[in-house]
XYZ file of C-alpha atoms in Angstrom:
729
model
C 158.863 98.722 89.941
C 162.729 98.415 89.518
C 164.629 99.607 92.375
C 167.485 101.830 92.034
C 170.193 99.476 93.144
C 168.720 96.938 90.106
C 168.786 99.883 87.876
C 172.381 100.477 88.641
C 173.553 97.036 87.675
C 171.549 96.943 84.711
C 173.450 100.001 83.660
C 176.715 97.994 84.180
C 175.668 95.104 82.162
C 178.378 94.604 79.657
C 176.033 93.237 76.693
C 172.513 92.910 77.035
C 172.886 89.322 75.141
C 176.045 88.553 76.467
C 176.705 85.241 78.608
C 175.068 82.110 79.210
C 171.193 81.572 80.199
C 169.452 78.565 81.547
C 165.738 77.799 82.112
C 165.120 77.456 85.899
C 165.005 73.551 86.754
C 162.236 73.795 88.559
C 159.970 75.079 85.903
C 158.256 72.224 84.435
C 154.788 71.462 83.056
C 151.946 74.349 84.194
C 154.661 76.222 85.944
C 156.593 76.656 82.821
C 153.799 77.764 80.709
C 152.896 80.445 83.383
C 156.006 81.446 84.130
C 156.256 82.262 80.105
C 152.905 84.179 80.043
C 153.935 86.015 82.899
C 157.439 86.931 81.432
C 155.749 88.060 78.071
C 153.364 90.313 80.056
C 156.566 91.862 82.112
C 158.421 92.325 79.171
C 155.714 94.589 77.681
C 156.019 97.040 80.278
C 159.526 98.296 79.059
C 159.519 101.438 76.863
C 161.826 102.048 74.612
C 164.287 105.023 74.420
C 165.325 104.515 71.052
C 165.139 101.649 68.504
C 161.229 102.133 68.661
C 160.874 100.648 64.938
C 162.409 97.351 66.286
C 161.021 97.335 69.756
C 157.396 97.770 68.309
C 158.168 94.754 66.147
C 159.605 92.672 69.227
C 156.455 93.855 71.347
C 154.237 92.307 68.434
C 156.043 88.941 68.713
C 156.047 88.822 72.220
C 152.275 89.299 71.836
C 151.859 86.378 69.607
C 153.715 84.198 71.882
C 151.668 85.217 74.793
C 148.449 83.841 72.652
C 150.324 80.704 72.261
C 151.270 80.091 75.894
C 147.707 81.111 76.969
C 146.189 78.502 74.412
C 148.699 75.903 75.950
C 147.731 76.595 79.338
C 144.000 75.894 78.927
C 143.870 72.023 79.362
C 145.641 72.001 82.598
C 144.104 71.895 85.945
C 144.433 74.891 88.237
C 147.218 73.922 90.143
C 150.470 75.308 88.837
C 152.322 72.051 89.961
C 150.507 70.024 87.118
C 152.637 68.098 84.640
C 152.770 68.237 80.852
C 150.236 65.890 79.388
C 151.100 62.858 77.198
C 150.409 64.973 74.159
C 153.450 67.088 74.693
C 156.336 65.348 73.042
C 159.880 66.008 74.400
C 160.691 68.023 71.404
C 158.045 70.309 72.415
C 159.142 70.733 76.056
C 162.632 71.419 74.998
C 161.304 74.211 72.794
C 159.084 75.720 75.658
C 162.268 75.759 77.767
C 164.548 77.762 74.879
C 161.538 80.105 74.329
C 161.841 80.953 77.979
C 165.327 81.748 77.266
C 164.420 83.749 74.223
C 161.743 85.788 76.410
C 164.060 86.371 79.078
C 167.015 87.717 76.678
C 164.092 89.911 74.997
C 163.684 91.387 78.379
C 167.266 92.397 78.856
C 167.283 93.943 75.748
C 164.526 96.168 76.357
C 165.499 96.746 79.528
C 169.110 98.028 78.228
C 167.226 100.144 75.611
C 164.781 101.889 78.355
C 167.380 102.343 81.102
C 170.507 103.367 79.004
C 171.298 106.995 78.198
C 169.912 108.255 74.903
C 173.298 109.278 73.596
C 174.888 105.989 74.202
C 172.074 104.011 72.891
C 172.498 106.450 69.673
C 176.278 106.118 69.371
C 175.635 102.213 69.500
C 172.509 102.044 67.415
C 174.049 99.741 64.719
C 175.330 97.055 67.386
C 171.960 97.349 68.869
C 169.941 96.860 65.815
C 171.973 93.840 65.291
C 170.930 92.504 68.607
C 167.270 92.756 67.843
C 168.041 91.034 64.402
C 169.899 87.969 66.354
C 166.596 87.476 68.370
C 164.511 87.488 65.236
C 166.926 84.634 63.701
C 166.842 82.891 67.075
C 163.269 82.917 67.245
C 162.916 81.842 63.506
C 165.154 78.563 64.481
C 162.917 77.884 67.639
C 159.500 77.998 65.437
C 161.145 76.004 63.045
C 161.570 72.882 65.250
C 158.476 73.530 67.397
C 156.096 70.467 66.668
C 153.131 72.601 66.255
C 151.218 69.694 64.820
C 151.439 67.475 67.977
C 150.424 70.600 70.234
C 146.748 70.380 68.860
C 146.512 74.246 68.568
C 143.254 76.048 67.302
C 143.300 77.066 63.923
C 143.680 80.800 64.291
C 146.495 80.597 66.644
C 148.530 78.143 64.335
C 147.809 80.403 61.627
C 149.412 83.304 63.551
C 152.594 81.000 64.752
C 153.358 79.854 60.924
C 152.775 83.694 60.042
C 155.196 84.838 62.679
C 157.684 81.806 61.575
C 158.243 83.102 57.832
C 158.283 86.644 59.051
C 161.361 85.794 61.272
C 162.910 84.192 58.559
C 162.443 86.857 56.187
C 163.607 89.705 58.477
C 166.613 91.815 57.837
C 168.577 93.940 59.941
C 166.749 97.303 60.331
C 168.535 100.521 60.834
C 166.529 103.358 61.824
C 167.101 106.106 59.156
C 166.331 108.819 61.771
C 168.825 107.278 64.440
C 171.622 107.025 61.666
C 170.868 110.754 60.682
C 171.509 111.758 64.367
C 174.339 109.748 64.809
C 175.975 111.300 61.783
C 174.838 114.554 63.336
C 176.680 114.354 66.495
C 179.755 113.466 64.624
C 179.511 116.567 62.748
C 179.589 118.397 65.789
C 182.631 116.874 67.060
C 184.201 117.312 63.642
C 183.489 121.121 64.088
C 185.169 121.149 67.361
C 188.243 119.390 66.294
C 188.664 122.422 63.699
C 188.386 124.687 66.927
C 184.878 125.733 65.790
C 181.922 126.109 67.903
C 178.736 124.536 66.100
C 175.743 126.312 65.533
C 173.342 127.052 68.623
C 170.331 126.802 66.630
C 171.677 123.510 65.097
C 172.549 122.392 68.783
C 169.299 122.970 70.070
C 167.393 121.583 66.975
C 169.378 118.188 67.650
C 169.440 117.872 71.265
C 166.115 119.373 72.309
C 163.796 118.647 69.476
C 165.166 115.285 68.198
C 167.005 113.685 71.149
C 164.586 114.975 73.735
C 167.206 116.530 76.062
C 165.534 119.413 77.116
C 167.194 120.600 80.390
C 169.879 120.813 82.273
C 169.085 117.839 84.565
C 168.810 115.533 81.513
C 172.284 116.564 80.585
C 173.592 115.598 83.531
C 172.244 112.527 83.611
C 173.736 111.700 80.261
C 177.193 112.982 81.318
C 177.113 110.550 84.282
C 176.167 107.590 82.430
C 178.417 108.095 79.487
C 181.163 108.674 82.057
C 180.397 105.290 83.611
C 181.148 103.625 80.294
C 184.508 105.008 80.082
C 185.618 103.981 83.792
C 184.145 100.587 83.276
C 185.978 99.950 80.002
C 183.560 96.995 79.105
C 182.207 98.013 75.952
C 183.383 98.007 72.445
C 183.016 101.619 71.218
C 185.763 103.946 70.851
C 186.380 105.489 74.395
C 187.755 108.578 72.941
C 184.427 109.102 70.935
C 182.507 108.779 74.010
C 184.799 111.573 75.850
C 184.013 113.677 72.938
C 180.210 113.220 73.312
C 180.470 113.919 76.889
C 182.331 117.216 76.292
C 179.878 118.162 73.708
C 176.830 117.294 76.087
C 178.539 119.483 78.829
C 179.208 122.150 76.178
C 175.395 122.254 75.446
C 174.094 122.113 78.717
C 175.539 125.500 79.317
C 175.121 127.069 76.055
C 171.605 125.944 75.537
C 170.132 125.860 79.191
C 172.367 128.317 80.768
C 172.372 127.829 84.629
C 168.328 127.189 84.816
C 166.982 123.996 86.558
C 170.432 123.278 88.058
C 170.044 122.174 91.907
C 173.196 122.463 94.102
C 172.735 120.018 96.833
C 173.289 121.132 100.302
C 175.691 119.178 102.300
C 174.361 116.997 105.188
C 175.079 118.904 108.389
C 177.447 117.283 111.021
C 174.414 116.662 113.167
C 172.442 114.965 110.191
C 175.138 112.688 108.865
C 175.088 108.797 109.808
C 178.621 108.024 110.828
C 180.379 105.256 109.712
C 180.896 103.804 113.183
C 177.302 104.117 113.857
C 176.360 102.656 110.605
C 178.385 99.794 111.390
C 177.553 99.012 114.945
C 174.157 98.348 114.203
C 175.085 95.820 111.530
C 173.313 95.851 108.585
C 170.362 97.998 109.511
C 170.466 101.955 110.108
C 167.976 103.996 112.050
C 168.164 107.952 112.294
C 166.812 109.938 114.854
C 163.504 109.504 116.075
C 161.599 109.305 112.886
C 160.883 106.309 110.621
C 163.849 106.232 108.516
C 165.339 102.500 108.201
C 168.115 101.465 106.262
C 169.538 97.926 105.361
C 172.704 97.767 103.753
C 172.979 95.301 100.929
C 174.591 92.369 101.613
C 176.939 92.540 98.638
C 178.242 95.982 99.873
C 179.580 94.134 102.996
C 183.023 92.677 103.293
C 182.856 88.828 104.137
C 185.494 89.058 106.664
C 184.577 92.418 108.454
C 181.109 92.152 107.566
C 181.486 95.979 107.482
C 180.657 98.548 104.608
C 183.485 98.004 102.171
C 185.533 101.300 101.323
C 187.859 99.859 98.465
C 186.646 96.488 97.205
C 189.106 93.966 95.571
C 189.073 91.003 93.607
C 191.448 88.178 94.611
C 192.691 85.413 92.266
C 189.553 83.119 93.221
C 187.002 85.665 91.782
C 185.827 86.612 95.433
C 185.439 90.345 96.406
C 186.712 91.602 99.821
C 187.455 95.024 101.423
C 191.210 96.010 100.625
C 192.070 96.502 104.316
C 190.652 93.500 105.629
C 191.977 90.952 102.827
C 195.598 92.622 103.173
C 195.635 91.847 106.829
C 194.491 88.366 106.285
C 197.222 87.749 104.041
C 199.736 89.636 106.035
C 198.708 87.124 108.920
C 199.828 84.362 106.964
C 196.776 83.025 105.228
C 197.326 81.801 101.676
C 193.626 80.400 101.088
C 190.379 82.804 100.224
C 188.655 83.211 103.290
C 184.955 82.432 101.390
C 185.750 79.501 99.262
C 188.548 77.872 101.005
C 190.524 77.706 97.667
C 194.409 78.278 97.672
C 195.272 81.747 96.498
C 197.365 81.563 93.144
C 198.843 84.754 93.825
C 198.356 88.011 95.858
C 197.118 90.214 93.629
C 194.205 92.503 94.249
C 192.541 93.840 91.420
C 190.047 96.672 92.367
C 186.232 96.043 91.595
C 185.445 99.628 90.436
C 181.864 98.836 89.279
C 181.245 97.629 92.888
C 183.038 100.450 94.447
C 180.899 103.045 92.190
C 177.716 101.194 93.244
C 178.330 101.614 96.857
C 179.474 105.383 96.441
C 176.326 106.017 94.722
C 174.343 104.298 97.180
C 175.965 106.008 100.258
C 175.367 109.327 98.462
C 171.506 108.564 98.240
C 171.207 108.078 101.707
C 173.618 110.503 102.919
C 176.138 108.046 104.443
C 179.665 109.247 104.532
C 181.794 107.182 101.860
C 185.626 107.756 101.598
C 187.308 107.643 98.316
C 189.980 104.974 98.326
C 193.616 106.151 97.812
C 194.609 105.909 94.249
C 191.258 105.707 93.024
C 191.523 109.242 91.340
C 194.993 108.186 89.828
C 193.268 105.619 88.177
C 190.474 107.586 86.851
C 193.407 110.219 85.643
C 194.981 107.410 83.536
C 191.909 106.447 82.168
C 190.740 109.723 80.762
C 194.472 110.710 79.540
C 193.878 107.639 77.499
C 190.542 108.617 76.191
C 190.958 112.069 75.380
C 190.434 113.560 71.867
C 191.023 117.014 70.134
C 187.151 117.136 69.885
C 186.683 116.638 73.813
C 189.550 119.164 74.742
C 188.247 121.774 72.227
C 184.582 121.434 73.676
C 185.850 121.354 77.269
C 187.991 124.563 76.559
C 184.787 126.215 75.096
C 182.805 125.325 78.213
C 185.433 126.250 80.790
C 185.184 129.802 79.146
C 181.538 129.909 79.747
C 181.864 129.023 83.129
C 184.542 131.403 84.055
C 182.370 134.030 82.579
C 179.628 133.200 84.822
C 182.172 133.309 87.708
C 182.585 136.927 86.741
C 179.086 138.150 86.237
C 176.570 135.846 87.314
C 174.477 135.645 90.491
C 175.653 134.204 93.819
C 173.469 131.045 92.754
C 175.240 130.729 89.311
C 178.730 131.228 90.664
C 178.150 128.544 92.911
C 177.005 126.134 90.031
C 179.986 127.292 87.933
C 182.290 126.410 90.807
C 180.816 123.181 90.962
C 181.351 122.287 87.251
C 184.691 123.803 86.982
C 185.645 121.450 90.126
C 184.294 118.313 87.883
C 185.840 119.671 84.682
C 189.327 119.926 86.432
C 188.564 116.411 88.331
C 190.392 114.837 85.448
C 192.779 115.889 82.684
C 195.859 117.631 82.664
C 194.477 119.884 79.597
C 191.496 120.650 81.554
C 193.034 121.814 84.343
C 195.615 123.973 82.007
C 193.185 125.971 80.286
C 190.816 126.353 83.156
C 193.642 128.358 84.583
C 194.129 130.255 81.389
C 190.893 131.188 81.005
C 191.278 133.315 84.529
C 189.353 131.245 86.946
C 191.852 131.212 89.744
C 191.517 134.737 91.113
C 187.433 134.258 90.587
C 187.394 131.002 92.566
C 189.605 132.566 95.369
C 186.836 135.150 95.626
C 184.084 132.321 96.591
C 186.564 131.390 99.591
C 184.851 134.117 101.530
C 181.183 133.091 100.164
C 178.742 132.690 103.345
C 177.096 129.870 100.671
C 178.289 126.191 101.954
C 178.504 124.885 98.561
C 180.048 127.978 96.623
C 182.824 127.732 99.017
C 183.378 123.809 99.370
C 183.297 123.698 95.567
C 185.547 126.749 94.800
C 188.158 125.125 97.384
C 188.027 121.851 95.563
C 188.249 123.363 92.091
C 191.388 125.117 93.307
C 192.642 121.746 94.601
C 191.917 120.015 91.381
C 193.740 122.725 89.438
C 196.764 122.759 91.426
C 197.320 119.348 90.443
C 198.911 120.483 87.419
C 202.446 121.461 88.236
C 202.075 124.334 85.729
C 199.148 126.065 87.743
C 200.827 125.857 91.108
C 202.913 128.811 90.745
C 200.142 130.910 89.297
C 197.911 129.877 92.567
C 200.860 130.985 94.824
C 201.414 134.281 92.905
C 197.652 135.057 93.385
C 197.871 137.795 96.032
C 196.414 136.636 99.589
C 195.972 133.447 98.072
C 197.696 131.450 101.060
C 195.618 133.587 103.897
C 192.332 132.401 102.151
C 193.231 128.834 101.599
C 194.590 128.707 105.349
C 191.325 130.538 106.433
C 189.227 127.744 105.106
C 191.562 125.203 106.301
C 190.702 126.686 110.109
C 187.264 127.950 109.666
C 185.517 126.503 106.640
C 181.749 126.221 106.484
C 181.945 122.291 105.875
C 184.144 119.459 106.816
C 184.991 118.686 103.111
C 185.813 122.244 102.695
C 188.645 122.283 105.466
C 189.842 118.748 104.261
C 190.407 119.966 100.708
C 192.026 123.485 101.770
C 194.487 120.868 103.542
C 194.722 118.686 100.412
C 195.650 122.019 98.472
C 198.341 122.842 100.749
C 199.675 119.387 100.603
C 199.509 119.877 96.701
C 201.315 123.167 96.629
C 203.851 121.846 99.064
C 205.220 119.488 96.474
C 207.219 122.193 94.972
C 210.313 122.784 97.275
C 210.313 126.658 97.296
C 206.790 126.857 98.380
C 207.343 124.852 101.545
C 208.501 127.247 103.927
C 206.193 130.016 102.444
C 203.583 128.125 103.447
C 205.109 127.054 107.159
C 205.756 130.972 107.541
C 201.867 131.919 106.484
C 200.177 132.590 110.150
C 197.789 129.553 110.937
C 198.940 126.970 108.379
C 200.979 124.518 110.520
C 198.488 125.174 113.379
C 195.570 124.445 111.356
C 197.242 121.340 109.622
C 198.026 119.975 113.279
C 194.426 120.713 114.551
C 192.930 118.801 111.615
C 195.426 115.747 112.327
C 194.047 115.472 115.841
C 190.564 116.564 115.296
C 189.609 115.852 111.730
C 187.999 112.789 109.956
C 190.063 109.966 108.630
C 190.337 111.696 105.309
C 191.109 114.884 106.817
C 193.879 113.305 108.872
C 195.192 111.676 105.779
C 195.480 115.058 104.251
C 196.968 116.994 107.085
C 199.640 114.482 107.856
C 200.653 114.426 104.207
C 200.949 117.848 103.990
C 203.026 118.228 107.251
C 205.233 115.450 105.638
C 205.895 117.462 102.787
C 206.659 120.566 104.719
C 209.147 118.655 106.878
C 211.368 117.757 103.921
C 212.814 121.514 104.024
C 215.396 122.007 106.750
C 214.364 125.609 107.396
C 210.741 124.550 108.552
C 211.883 122.002 111.340
C 212.302 124.453 114.461
C 209.047 126.231 113.379
C 207.270 123.148 113.233
C 208.273 122.331 116.766
C 206.958 125.693 118.189
C 203.861 125.433 116.222
C 202.698 122.082 117.671
C 203.158 120.008 114.493
C 205.557 117.783 116.322
C 203.166 116.992 119.165
C 200.353 116.422 116.590
C 202.333 113.926 114.903
C 203.176 111.960 118.064
C 199.763 112.071 118.991
C 198.812 110.642 115.200
C 200.906 107.761 116.015
C 197.781 106.418 117.916
C 195.950 106.441 114.686
C 196.571 103.258 112.575
C 195.365 105.028 109.267
C 198.098 107.905 109.426
C 200.458 106.470 111.804
C 203.289 105.634 108.899
C 203.132 108.872 107.492
C 203.313 110.377 110.951
C 206.568 108.614 111.497
C 207.955 109.451 108.213
C 207.598 113.331 108.968
C 209.011 112.746 112.619
C 211.970 110.863 111.073
C 212.884 114.087 109.357
C 212.004 116.475 111.904
C 214.259 114.675 114.509
C 217.403 115.720 112.320
C 216.765 119.093 114.140
C 218.688 118.841 117.456
C 216.322 120.708 119.307
C 213.304 118.759 118.183
C 215.156 115.511 119.018
C 215.702 116.615 122.174
C 212.194 117.792 122.898
C 210.852 114.520 121.707
C 213.414 112.403 123.657
C 212.534 114.222 126.561
C 208.970 112.640 126.617
C 208.876 108.781 127.891
C 205.479 108.686 126.272
C 207.287 109.569 122.894
C 209.921 107.180 123.244
C 207.165 104.528 124.030
C 205.000 105.102 121.028
C 208.091 105.023 118.653
C 209.348 101.490 120.280
C 205.585 100.299 120.126
C 205.753 101.144 116.470
C 209.015 99.118 116.011
C 207.049 96.036 117.676
C 203.837 96.023 115.289
C 202.654 97.224 112.030
C 203.707 97.140 108.492
C 207.082 96.693 107.433
C 207.296 100.148 106.184
C 206.092 101.423 109.512
C 208.566 99.566 111.588
C 211.184 101.182 109.260
C 210.128 104.416 109.671
C 210.051 104.010 113.507
C 213.310 102.790 114.118
C 214.382 105.541 111.580
C 213.080 107.947 113.848
C 214.582 106.621 116.842
C 217.781 106.400 115.467
C 217.645 110.173 114.410
C 216.559 111.235 117.788
C 219.423 109.309 119.318
C 222.058 110.509 116.869
C 220.559 114.471 117.086
C 219.292 114.348 120.780
C 222.721 113.880 122.238
C 223.841 111.813 125.403
C 221.078 112.039 127.719
C 218.680 111.103 125.018
C 220.718 108.190 123.855
C 221.138 106.868 127.270
C 217.658 107.248 127.937
C 216.626 105.200 124.761
C 219.266 102.646 125.607
C 218.045 101.942 129.245
C 214.550 100.744 127.730
C 214.222 97.232 128.561
C 212.251 96.069 125.128
C 214.782 97.890 122.828
C 217.235 95.063 122.478
C 214.731 92.495 121.345
C 213.085 94.706 118.816
C 216.674 95.855 117.377
C 217.585 92.187 116.905
C 214.155 91.356 115.548
C 214.498 94.144 112.705
C 218.068 93.335 112.008
C 217.104 89.647 110.890
C 213.319 90.515 109.544
C 213.098 93.902 108.491
C 213.630 96.045 105.238
C 216.982 96.497 104.018
C 216.908 100.491 105.124
C 215.148 98.981 108.484
C 218.122 96.742 109.100
C 220.726 99.279 108.471
C 219.185 101.734 110.835
C 218.603 99.223 113.514
C 222.230 98.323 113.254
C 223.293 102.183 113.561
C 220.954 102.411 116.549
C 222.556 99.243 118.277
C 226.040 100.761 117.721
C 224.925 104.015 119.449
C 223.615 101.926 122.489
C 227.036 100.223 122.833
C 228.864 102.902 124.677
C 225.641 102.705 127.101
C 225.379 100.515 130.265
C 222.074 99.075 128.801
C 219.746 96.093 128.119
C 220.071 97.130 124.396
C 223.873 96.578 124.475
C 223.888 93.478 126.700
C 221.402 91.877 124.524
C 224.221 90.989 122.113
C 227.112 90.478 124.427
C 230.337 91.043 123.342
C 230.362 89.387 119.899
C 227.674 91.898 118.731
C 228.926 93.859 115.641
C 226.743 96.520 114.168
C 229.200 96.488 110.936
C 227.996 92.530 110.639
C 224.514 93.820 110.121
C 225.421 96.516 107.916
C 227.365 93.959 105.744
C 224.457 91.966 105.357
C 222.174 95.303 104.421
C 222.408 96.428 100.881
C 221.992 99.906 100.075
C 218.911 101.806 101.492
C 215.853 101.094 99.665
C 214.838 104.299 97.609
C 211.888 106.342 98.268
C 209.794 109.131 96.351
C 211.176 111.555 98.870
C 214.785 111.930 99.183
C 215.178 114.522 101.756
C 217.015 112.767 104.766
C 216.028 109.170 105.374
C 212.211 109.236 105.850
C 210.503 106.582 103.698
C 206.898 107.327 103.005
C 205.154 106.129 99.989
C 203.651 109.191 98.185
C 202.325 107.324 95.232
C 198.938 108.378 96.202
C 197.673 111.345 93.951
C 196.103 114.121 95.540
C 192.689 113.329 96.274
C 190.050 114.500 93.919
C 186.410 114.324 95.645
C 183.750 113.089 93.327
C 180.359 114.197 93.681
């Protein structure tokens, strides 16, 4: 039986007959004939979901070949290592090895037809029929050169081989009329949506239920997931805009034909039931849970060759090897210029995301309840792909689906509302148009009602749906104008029923705070800053990331600085400097908050805070060092003489400034020079480190204008290219 992992690999194969194939070198003599017979028997076990006529014809061919292989095995001794007898000429041995490749390619094609989506096979029907025809012609050529006379076959076997050869030579491309009619029917449905007209429900039911065999909500979901993979992989030659239309049509049929029946809303793993990443990786490649018999081995291909940990963001380097992004990035930053696995020199430092492997890892983790975080930027990539694949038919079908889902949010049962929230979450995951018409359909106030739900998944999906909807700038004001919206978001942030709900509430505040006018409103909302600070200190890595980004956004408004200090945000940001994952963003927020003298004085009064900032100047990425020296410079400038003298007396400051002036980024060098100038008036190691000839103006002259950043408030520099995270189920 094929494993789920193998199944996923088959689903991602570019073409069933693409690539070069070779017969294993150790297959000779009787071993080759036994392998051929076994392979024929294995291929016969694959049922076809489409191309039934071509599949039956190919199965009959394999049956005749199996008879040939069995007849050739008879003269051999029982030992599978027996060589070919002298009556086997070299040309016959070569033909048998080529027949092995033919049977193997046949297996791949039948696997492809049995394990692919029904709609995918239907839309690719002409190409797949061509694959069957190609195999038939290939077999005809092999049988033409097979030295039948030299093999001394029985008369009946020889007769069947001769007949098969003539039939293969005369075979023509076979397009199933029923498949073609179905394919045209799907196109006609898409055409109706393009004219903003919904297809006839009776016609839809006859096509999907009776003819395609898609008979329940679960089958629709499987079809959608498979088709979405093909779009994201971008590895097939079918127009992705057509596939996006078929996905939207199937999603519409799922609700218009089957309602909300047979749709299970999976319950999240409880905090006690989760296998934490630290626990998983501390046990190497095996995981055990509780006192039960559950044992899990991490597939070797899912582990980074450098860290030996489960990869979070697999990327491919110039040599073709795959590593986790954080590990290979650290390897390159340490000065290495070779591939860790192969030892080859890296021709460049480009890191190409391995989306197929990342998807496999995510699905494997989901199947076994292992937390796995979506890497930053993954959703932005998906967003760009979907935007390029959109079509009018897909847009109108999704619009019709959104109306059905919003209606269910209004009048459905609690279980149906949870399903509707989940589907709106998925629909709003990508696509500006999707987010726009979901809001237009009136989903926002109905989703906010579910924020108070005691159903874990209803609340979680409602929060995430609002997060996804808020990514569209036009929807931000609609959300903020909804009465009580901020109070509900903050309530979930602080008391959400699941960790993901709390994290997504923080991400929603991050999204909304992108609008300058909303920043002070959010800070003034009771519990908002406190909730973000608590999540930053106690949340998961993903939650900390969302919290620190939200706090950074809020800190770009000058009117929020004092209040953020009073509410504990500054203390949380200082504590976050100990976390490598969020230290850079925390430093950026602190650099902005230091512009308020009371904040600079409060931070400057703590020796531990100054030590943390100096430590950030000493190690880490260039951007982190840049933000650290910027925060320290702002603190000295705004905190007054006592703070400046305290910093200047730090023994290690002089060496750090000198290092950054000569090796840092342009902005870091400018900030370091300004910091040195402020320290010159103090009797300090920093001033003495440069002697009388030290001139900050010289360092400034060597520095060009400050490097720009995506946030222009003050001089904080934090990369904000990361799109708002959109969790994927």
